Amino acid sequence: MRKHKPYFITFEGAEGAGKSTQIRLAEQYLKQKGYSVLVLREPGGTRIGEAIRKVILNKSRKEMRPETELLLYLACRAQIVKEKISPSLQQGKIVICDRFEDSTLAYQGFGRKIPLASIEVISKLVVRGSLVPDLTFVLDLDPRCGLKRGGRIDRIERESYLFHDRVRKGFLRLAKRERKRCNVIDAAQSIEAVAKKVKEALDRVF
Ligand code: ADP
Ligand code: MG
């Protein structure tokens, strides 16, 4: 296995932006280069997290409060950080996570309008203050385009276009705030063109 400092990569962006597709390609690419890679998905990735994920995404739970949703997502994260992410980084693996803290800020903050400062306070408790991704890909796409691409309609995908537009703008604001960490890619391009941008960024690090 090749050596590198602990490396935590996240993919962010709307439903249908191409996160799962690009993560598969990035995983293959890094494995070909000889790295040990672990891919995780938020919410979920642990037994407890997958159970909570079902509650969060269940179509029939229309009465769920934004605060409840926030705390459920953070509960999943508490579990995945402790059980999977931190130990794997310590073992020298590259960890790729499908959504992380930026999604919470974009969806529950910008989307559901919970103050960002409150989210950040609780979030610090969950990740013990210190787990920030080394590299984040923000796949940026018009929500109308993303929803057309995705087949699955769950509780969140039923939300109005306005909600999804706030989320999109939220991701871009967050990326602007942390330019060094965040790499925004126009996800309306072909799968190959997006993958090329991802590879270029990975080549700069590995
Ligand atoms: P996400 O994980 O962000 O929801 P997916 O990777 O599952 O997105 O992609 C959703 C759908 O869109 C899939 O059918 C995928 O093949 C397709 N897709 C992904 N990236 C692109 C792209 N750049 N152009 C066109 N279709 C895409
Ligand atoms: Mg996906």
XYZ file of C-alpha atoms and ligand atoms in Angstrom:
234
model
C 0.000 0.000 0.000
C 1.235 3.446 -0.894
C 1.948 5.957 1.853
C 0.229 9.305 2.292
C -0.998 11.417 5.167
C -4.503 10.587 6.450
C -6.771 11.687 3.655
C -10.466 12.367 3.905
C -12.366 13.195 0.691
C -16.040 14.167 0.484
C -18.420 14.517 -2.463
C -21.249 17.001 -2.070
C -24.073 18.304 -4.226
C -27.716 17.740 -5.072
C -29.522 14.461 -5.720
C -28.649 13.358 -9.247
C -25.544 15.553 -9.484
C -23.423 12.450 -10.026
C -21.862 11.855 -6.597
C -22.261 8.064 -6.598
C -21.048 7.830 -10.196
C -17.965 9.965 -9.587
C -17.167 8.254 -6.293
C -17.113 4.869 -8.038
C -14.711 6.249 -10.667
C -12.480 7.989 -8.110
C -12.341 4.831 -5.998
C -11.292 2.759 -9.027
C -8.712 5.338 -10.008
C -7.110 5.539 -6.574
C -7.141 1.750 -6.154
C -5.404 1.385 -9.533
C -2.758 3.738 -8.244
C -2.220 1.352 -5.347
C -4.041 3.120 -2.523
C -6.307 1.529 0.014
C -9.692 3.246 -0.214
C -12.841 3.061 1.892
C -16.100 4.491 0.499
C -18.879 5.446 2.896
C -22.281 6.950 2.412
C -24.060 9.503 4.563
C -26.519 9.068 6.151
C -25.745 5.447 6.863
C -22.564 3.447 6.563
C -23.102 1.819 9.966
C -25.846 -0.496 11.291
C -27.317 2.251 13.448
C -26.845 4.824 10.689
C -28.645 2.703 8.077
C -31.581 2.267 10.470
C -31.765 6.020 11.060
C -31.433 6.634 7.297
C -34.653 4.690 6.720
C -36.482 6.934 9.185
C -35.086 10.112 7.615
C -35.881 9.210 4.015
C -39.225 7.465 4.594
C -41.884 8.994 2.321
C -44.620 8.772 4.947
C -42.895 10.886 7.620
C -44.225 14.231 6.431
C -44.587 15.547 9.967
C -40.842 15.481 10.620
C -39.558 18.758 12.087
C -36.412 20.313 10.564
C -34.735 20.072 13.977
C -35.593 16.366 14.190
C -34.145 15.832 10.728
C -30.975 17.703 11.686
C -30.442 15.673 14.850
C -31.051 12.374 13.032
C -28.445 13.245 10.407
C -25.978 14.241 13.101
C -26.722 11.029 15.018
C -25.747 9.062 11.903
C -22.589 11.115 11.621
C -21.603 10.615 15.255
C -21.736 6.888 14.626
C -19.939 6.806 11.266
C -17.118 9.097 12.463
C -16.429 6.989 15.544
C -16.969 3.550 13.978
C -15.556 4.013 10.489
C -13.988 7.290 9.401
C -11.520 8.000 12.206
C -10.238 4.400 12.601
C -9.800 4.009 8.811
C -7.898 7.278 8.497
C -5.688 6.137 11.358
C -4.991 2.886 9.491
C -3.765 4.957 6.526
C -6.757 4.441 4.253
C -8.129 7.115 1.978
C -11.720 7.631 3.093
C -14.260 8.882 0.541
C -17.584 9.941 1.985
C -20.772 10.477 -0.031
C -22.026 13.674 1.717
C -20.740 15.095 5.016
C -21.037 18.308 7.000
C -21.516 20.590 3.966
C -24.731 18.723 3.130
C -26.050 19.357 6.640
C -25.306 23.071 6.340
C -26.744 23.238 2.801
C -29.943 21.215 3.405
C -30.822 21.845 7.044
C -29.188 25.292 7.148
C -29.794 27.021 3.810
C -32.649 24.684 2.778
C -34.656 24.327 6.003
C -33.439 27.624 7.430
C -32.016 26.392 10.734
C -29.363 28.978 11.744
C -25.939 27.854 10.542
C -24.338 28.855 13.842
C -26.576 26.410 15.779
C -25.792 23.605 13.360
C -22.078 24.251 13.667
C -22.232 24.126 17.469
C -23.963 20.713 17.567
C -21.838 19.488 14.698
C -18.665 20.182 16.679
C -19.894 17.857 19.390
C -20.505 15.086 16.864
C -17.119 15.177 15.144
C -15.265 16.127 18.342
C -14.261 19.403 16.812
C -11.597 18.198 14.497
C -12.670 16.136 11.505
C -12.630 18.420 8.457
C -12.314 16.875 4.990
C -8.954 17.411 3.273
C -10.666 17.715 -0.106
C -14.308 18.268 -1.038
C -15.834 18.011 -4.492
C -18.978 20.102 -4.880
C -20.878 18.833 -7.916
C -22.958 21.820 -8.965
C -26.122 21.255 -10.982
C -29.444 22.974 -11.651
C -31.895 21.140 -9.345
C -34.370 20.602 -12.216
C -31.688 18.734 -14.096
C -30.650 16.686 -11.060
C -34.186 15.605 -10.206
C -34.768 14.535 -13.816
C -31.652 12.353 -13.710
C -32.439 10.552 -10.466
C -35.040 7.798 -10.526
C -35.891 7.724 -6.828
C -38.396 10.106 -5.327
C -38.084 10.162 -1.553
C -39.322 12.644 1.036
C -36.604 15.173 0.332
C -36.863 15.008 -3.456
C -40.560 15.977 -3.232
C -39.608 19.365 -1.824
C -40.183 22.429 -3.927
C -37.786 23.724 -6.506
C -37.193 26.774 -4.279
C -35.893 24.565 -1.498
C -33.489 22.829 -3.850
C -32.346 26.135 -5.258
C -31.545 27.416 -1.738
C -29.570 24.212 -1.162
C -27.625 24.683 -4.395
C -26.764 28.279 -3.537
C -25.852 27.139 -0.023
C -23.294 24.658 -1.347
C -21.755 27.394 -3.500
C -21.599 29.828 -0.557
C -19.933 27.203 1.628
C -17.435 26.396 -1.122
C -16.581 30.073 -1.499
C -15.976 30.292 2.249
C -13.456 27.443 2.054
C -11.867 27.700 -1.355
C -8.778 25.712 -0.425
C -10.747 22.638 0.592
C -13.614 22.837 -1.888
C -13.397 22.096 -5.576
C -16.596 23.132 -7.382
C -17.255 21.219 -10.607
C -19.975 21.985 -13.155
C -21.938 18.730 -13.017
C -23.949 19.488 -16.163
C -20.920 18.294 -18.134
C -20.595 14.678 -19.264
C -19.628 11.982 -16.757
C -16.207 11.757 -18.445
C -15.598 15.515 -18.277
C -16.481 15.641 -14.563
C -14.316 12.567 -13.898
C -11.386 14.271 -15.634
C -11.666 17.263 -13.290
C -11.817 14.940 -10.283
C -8.748 13.026 -11.484
C -6.793 16.225 -12.018
C -7.493 17.275 -8.437
C -6.559 13.814 -7.122
C -3.335 13.834 -9.163
C -2.320 17.049 -7.428
C -2.484 15.254 -4.074
C -1.550 11.619 -4.741
P -26.082 11.243 -7.003
O -25.353 10.132 -6.323
O -25.420 12.569 -6.861
O -27.530 11.309 -6.635
P -25.757 9.582 -9.341
O -24.303 9.381 -9.532
O -26.534 8.470 -8.724
O -26.048 10.950 -8.582
O -26.368 9.938 -10.777
C -27.785 10.016 -10.985
C -28.100 9.568 -12.408
O -27.543 10.487 -13.339
C -27.511 8.214 -12.752
O -28.408 7.548 -13.598
C -26.217 8.567 -13.486
O -25.848 7.575 -14.411
C -26.592 9.860 -14.179
N -25.456 10.793 -14.299
C -24.455 10.981 -13.422
N -23.585 11.912 -13.846
C -24.062 12.354 -15.029
C -23.609 13.323 -15.993
N -22.514 14.046 -15.783
N -24.351 13.499 -17.096
C -25.475 12.784 -17.310
N -25.948 11.848 -16.468
C -25.269 11.636 -15.330
Mg -25.899 8.865 -4.788
